[in-house]
CSV table of C-alpha atoms in Angstrom, one decimal:
chain,number,residue,atom,x,y,z
A,937,UNK,CA,98.8,125.9,94.0
A,938,UNK,CA,99.1,129.5,95.1
A,939,UNK,CA,95.7,130.8,96.2
A,940,UNK,CA,93.9,133.6,98.0
A,941,UNK,CA,90.7,132.6,99.9
A,942,UNK,CA,88.0,135.1,100.9
A,943,UNK,CA,85.7,133.5,103.3
A,944,UNK,CA,82.5,135.2,102.7
A,945,UNK,CA,80.9,135.6,99.4
A,946,UNK,CA,78.1,138.0,100.5
A,947,UNK,CA,77.9,140.1,103.7
A,948,UNK,CA,74.9,142.0,104.6
A,949,UNK,CA,75.1,144.6,107.4
A,950,UNK,CA,73.0,147.4,108.7
A,951,UNK,CA,74.6,150.9,108.8
A,952,UNK,CA,76.8,151.5,111.8
A,953,UNK,CA,77.6,147.7,112.3
A,954,UNK,CA,81.2,146.6,112.4
A,955,UNK,CA,82.8,144.9,109.5
A,956,UNK,CA,85.5,142.2,109.3
A,957,UNK,CA,86.1,140.4,106.0
A,958,UNK,CA,88.5,137.4,106.1
A,959,UNK,CA,91.4,136.8,103.8
A,960,UNK,CA,93.9,133.9,103.8
A,961,UNK,CA,96.6,133.1,101.3
A,962,UNK,CA,98.7,130.1,100.8
A,963,UNK,CA,102.0,131.5,99.6
A,964,UNK,CA,105.2,131.0,101.6
A,965,UNK,CA,107.9,133.5,102.0
A,966,UNK,CA,107.7,137.3,101.8
A,967,UNK,CA,104.3,138.6,100.5
A,968,UNK,CA,102.7,141.9,99.8
A,969,UNK,CA,99.0,142.2,100.7
A,970,UNK,CA,96.3,144.4,99.4
A,971,UNK,CA,92.6,145.0,99.7
A,972,UNK,CA,90.7,146.6,96.7
A,973,UNK,CA,87.2,147.8,96.6
A,974,UNK,CA,85.1,148.0,93.6
A,975,UNK,CA,81.9,150.1,93.7
A,976,UNK,CA,79.1,149.1,91.4
A,977,UNK,CA,79.9,149.6,87.8
A,978,UNK,CA,83.3,151.0,88.6
A,979,UNK,CA,86.9,149.7,88.4
A,980,UNK,CA,89.0,148.5,91.2
A,981,UNK,CA,90.5,151.0,93.7
A,982,UNK,CA,93.2,150.5,96.2
A,983,UNK,CA,92.0,150.6,99.8
A,984,UNK,CA,95.2,149.7,101.6
A,985,UNK,CA,98.4,147.6,101.3
A,986,UNK,CA,100.9,146.0,103.5
A,987,UNK,CA,104.5,145.4,102.4
A,988,UNK,CA,106.4,145.3,105.7
A,989,UNK,CA,106.5,147.0,109.3
A,990,UNK,CA,103.5,147.5,111.5
A,991,UNK,CA,101.2,144.6,110.8
A,992,UNK,CA,98.1,146.9,111.5
A,993,UNK,CA,97.6,148.9,108.2
A,994,UNK,CA,95.2,151.9,108.0
A,995,UNK,CA,93.7,152.6,104.6
A,996,UNK,CA,91.3,155.1,103.1
A,997,UNK,CA,87.6,155.6,104.3
A,998,UNK,CA,88.2,154.3,107.8
A,999,UNK,CA,89.3,150.8,106.7
A,1000,UNK,CA,92.1,148.9,108.3
A,1001,UNK,CA,93.7,145.5,108.0
A,1002,UNK,CA,95.7,143.3,110.1
A,1003,UNK,CA,98.4,141.0,108.8
A,1004,UNK,CA,98.9,137.8,111.0
A,1005,UNK,CA,101.8,136.0,109.4
A,1006,UNK,CA,101.3,132.8,111.5
A,1007,UNK,CA,97.8,132.6,110.1
A,1008,UNK,CA,98.5,133.6,106.7
A,1009,UNK,CA,95.7,136.1,107.1
A,1010,UNK,CA,95.0,139.8,106.1
A,1011,UNK,CA,91.5,140.5,107.4
A,1012,UNK,CA,89.9,143.8,106.5
A,1013,UNK,CA,87.9,145.7,109.2
A,1014,UNK,CA,85.9,148.8,109.7
A,1015,UNK,CA,84.3,149.8,113.1
A,1016,UNK,CA,81.2,151.3,111.6
A,1017,UNK,CA,80.0,150.7,107.9
A,1018,UNK,CA,78.0,153.2,105.9
A,1019,UNK,CA,75.6,152.7,103.2
A,1020,UNK,CA,78.2,154.1,100.7
A,1021,UNK,CA,80.4,151.2,101.6
A,1022,UNK,CA,78.3,148.9,99.7
A,1023,UNK,CA,80.7,147.5,97.1
A,1024,UNK,CA,82.7,144.3,96.3
A,1025,UNK,CA,86.0,143.8,98.2
A,1026,UNK,CA,88.9,142.0,96.8
A,1027,UNK,CA,92.0,140.7,98.7
A,1028,UNK,CA,95.2,140.4,96.7
A,1029,UNK,CA,98.6,139.0,97.2
A,1030,UNK,CA,101.9,139.1,95.4
A,1031,UNK,CA,105.3,137.8,96.4
A,1032,UNK,CA,107.9,140.2,97.6
A,1033,UNK,CA,110.9,141.5,95.8
A,1034,UNK,CA,109.0,143.3,92.9
A,1035,UNK,CA,107.1,140.2,91.8
A,1036,UNK,CA,104.1,141.3,89.9
A,1037,UNK,CA,102.2,138.2,89.6
A,1038,UNK,CA,99.3,139.4,91.7
A,1039,UNK,CA,96.6,136.9,92.7
A,1040,UNK,CA,93.1,137.9,93.7
A,1041,UNK,CA,90.6,136.3,96.0
A,1042,UNK,CA,87.0,135.7,94.5
A,1043,UNK,CA,85.8,138.8,96.3
A,1044,UNK,CA,83.2,139.5,99.0
A,1045,UNK,CA,80.1,141.4,98.1
A,1046,UNK,CA,79.1,143.8,101.0
A,1047,UNK,CA,75.6,145.2,101.2
A,1048,UNK,CA,75.0,147.9,103.7
A,1049,UNK,CA,71.4,148.5,104.5
A,1050,UNK,CA,70.4,152.1,105.4
B,1239,UNK,CA,93.4,160.8,87.7
B,1240,UNK,CA,92.7,158.0,85.4
B,1241,UNK,CA,96.1,157.2,84.1
B,1242,UNK,CA,94.8,154.1,82.4
B,1243,UNK,CA,92.3,154.2,79.4
B,1244,UNK,CA,90.6,151.2,78.0
B,1245,UNK,CA,88.7,151.1,74.7
B,1246,UNK,CA,86.2,150.1,73.8
B,1247,UNK,CA,84.3,150.2,77.1
B,1248,UNK,CA,81.5,148.1,75.8
B,1249,UNK,CA,81.6,145.6,72.8
B,1250,UNK,CA,79.2,143.0,71.5
B,1251,UNK,CA,80.9,140.7,69.0
B,1252,UNK,CA,80.0,137.4,67.3
B,1253,UNK,CA,81.6,133.9,67.9
B,1254,UNK,CA,84.8,133.4,65.8
B,1255,UNK,CA,85.4,137.0,65.2
B,1256,UNK,CA,88.7,138.7,66.3
B,1257,UNK,CA,88.5,141.5,68.9
B,1258,UNK,CA,91.1,143.7,70.1
B,1259,UNK,CA,90.8,145.5,73.4
B,1260,UNK,CA,93.1,148.5,73.7
B,1261,UNK,CA,94.9,149.7,76.9
B,1262,UNK,CA,96.9,153.0,77.3
B,1263,UNK,CA,98.7,154.2,80.3
B,1264,UNK,CA,100.3,157.6,80.9
B,1265,UNK,CA,102.4,156.8,84.0
B,1266,UNK,CA,105.3,155.2,82.2
B,1267,UNK,CA,104.8,152.1,84.5
B,1268,UNK,CA,107.0,149.2,83.4
B,1269,UNK,CA,104.5,146.4,84.3
B,1270,UNK,CA,101.1,146.1,82.7
B,1271,UNK,CA,98.4,143.5,83.0
B,1272,UNK,CA,95.2,142.0,81.6
B,1273,UNK,CA,92.7,140.5,84.0
B,1274,UNK,CA,89.2,139.0,83.3
B,1275,UNK,CA,86.6,139.3,86.1
B,1276,UNK,CA,83.7,136.8,86.2
B,1277,UNK,CA,81.2,136.0,88.8
B,1278,UNK,CA,82.4,133.6,91.3
B,1279,UNK,CA,85.9,133.6,90.0
B,1280,UNK,CA,87.2,137.2,91.0
B,1281,UNK,CA,89.9,138.5,88.9
B,1282,UNK,CA,92.1,136.2,86.9
B,1283,UNK,CA,95.4,137.2,85.2
B,1284,UNK,CA,95.4,136.6,81.5
B,1285,UNK,CA,98.8,138.1,80.6
B,1286,UNK,CA,101.3,140.6,81.9
B,1287,UNK,CA,104.2,142.4,80.7
B,1288,UNK,CA,107.4,143.5,82.5
B,1289,UNK,CA,108.4,146.0,79.8
B,1290,UNK,CA,108.2,146.7,76.0
B,1291,UNK,CA,108.5,143.5,74.0
B,1292,UNK,CA,108.4,141.3,77.2
B,1293,UNK,CA,105.1,139.4,77.9
B,1294,UNK,CA,104.2,136.5,80.0
B,1295,UNK,CA,101.3,134.2,80.5
B,1296,UNK,CA,99.1,134.5,83.6
B,1297,UNK,CA,96.5,132.0,84.9
B,1298,UNK,CA,94.1,131.9,81.9
B,1299,UNK,CA,96.0,132.8,78.7
B,1300,UNK,CA,94.4,130.5,76.2
B,1301,UNK,CA,92.5,132.1,73.4
B,1302,UNK,CA,94.3,135.5,74.0
B,1303,UNK,CA,97.3,137.2,72.4
B,1304,UNK,CA,99.0,140.3,73.6
B,1305,UNK,CA,101.7,142.6,72.3
B,1306,UNK,CA,103.8,145.5,73.9
B,1307,UNK,CA,105.7,147.4,71.2
B,1308,UNK,CA,105.5,150.6,73.2
B,1309,UNK,CA,105.6,151.0,76.9
B,1310,UNK,CA,102.4,152.9,77.2
B,1311,UNK,CA,100.2,150.4,75.2
B,1312,UNK,CA,99.2,146.8,76.0
B,1313,UNK,CA,96.5,145.5,73.6
B,1314,UNK,CA,94.8,142.2,74.2
B,1315,UNK,CA,93.4,140.4,71.1
B,1316,UNK,CA,90.9,137.5,71.1
B,1317,UNK,CA,91.8,135.7,68.0
B,1318,UNK,CA,88.5,133.8,67.6
B,1319,UNK,CA,86.1,134.9,70.2
B,1320,UNK,CA,84.1,132.2,72.1
B,1321,UNK,CA,81.0,132.6,74.4
B,1322,UNK,CA,83.2,131.6,77.3
B,1323,UNK,CA,85.3,134.8,76.8
B,1324,UNK,CA,82.2,137.1,77.6
B,1325,UNK,CA,83.5,138.8,80.5
B,1326,UNK,CA,84.7,142.2,81.9
B,1327,UNK,CA,88.3,142.9,81.1
B,1328,UNK,CA,90.6,145.1,83.1
B,1329,UNK,CA,93.8,146.6,82.1
B,1330,UNK,CA,96.2,147.5,84.8
B,1331,UNK,CA,99.7,148.9,85.4
B,1332,UNK,CA,102.1,148.8,88.3
B,1333,UNK,CA,104.6,151.0,90.0
B,1334,UNK,CA,106.6,148.2,91.4
B,1335,UNK,CA,104.2,146.4,93.7
B,1336,UNK,CA,100.9,148.2,93.6
B,1337,UNK,CA,98.5,147.8,90.7
B,1338,UNK,CA,96.3,150.4,89.3
B,1339,UNK,CA,93.3,149.6,87.3
B,1340,UNK,CA,91.5,150.8,84.3
B,1341,UNK,CA,87.8,151.2,84.2
B,1342,UNK,CA,87.2,147.9,82.4
B,1343,UNK,CA,85.8,146.7,79.0
B,1344,UNK,CA,82.6,144.9,79.0
B,1345,UNK,CA,82.7,142.3,76.2
B,1346,UNK,CA,79.9,140.2,75.1
B,1347,UNK,CA,80.3,137.3,72.7
B,1348,UNK,CA,77.1,136.1,71.1
């Protein structure tokens, strides 16, 4: 079955620490990859997306993600987190060519201690 | 910039009652979606629609009904609510490959 796996359920970091959240998917073929963020009590917002081209994608708020096709991975990174980054982060995948059947990982809750 | 509005935002209903969650988008996106969000499951797709009068099942469609008579509206109906349908429901729309979410509807079935 098609799936999206996020390795960490809950990550706790201190401010200024570096962040890496793992995401792996099991689709073959062309995929589009996304990271969404959900701040407490709010809806999901798009952080960044990868469709093609440079596998290192930069998003908003200093986040970036790297697509490694051979590893079926799309890990999210930020060099120095802030307290305001406390949120839940979701990796999502859909297949290319306009397929809108987007599948989400279970999410990773990030807590940043001030 | 909220092009998707959901109503009601919060609802408590009783087991067995019919409930309809409304979703309206102003972007004229062809695709619309309903997801439910539950602890430990992330987001799961209930139904999606590629255009008016075209709908398809997602991962967890049982107990839900959708319709899409107009491009901008995509209501979700729980025909006979069960406690297991207590969840946060997110409507979304898509401009080809990127999905944009509404603010969610918190539904409690007692």
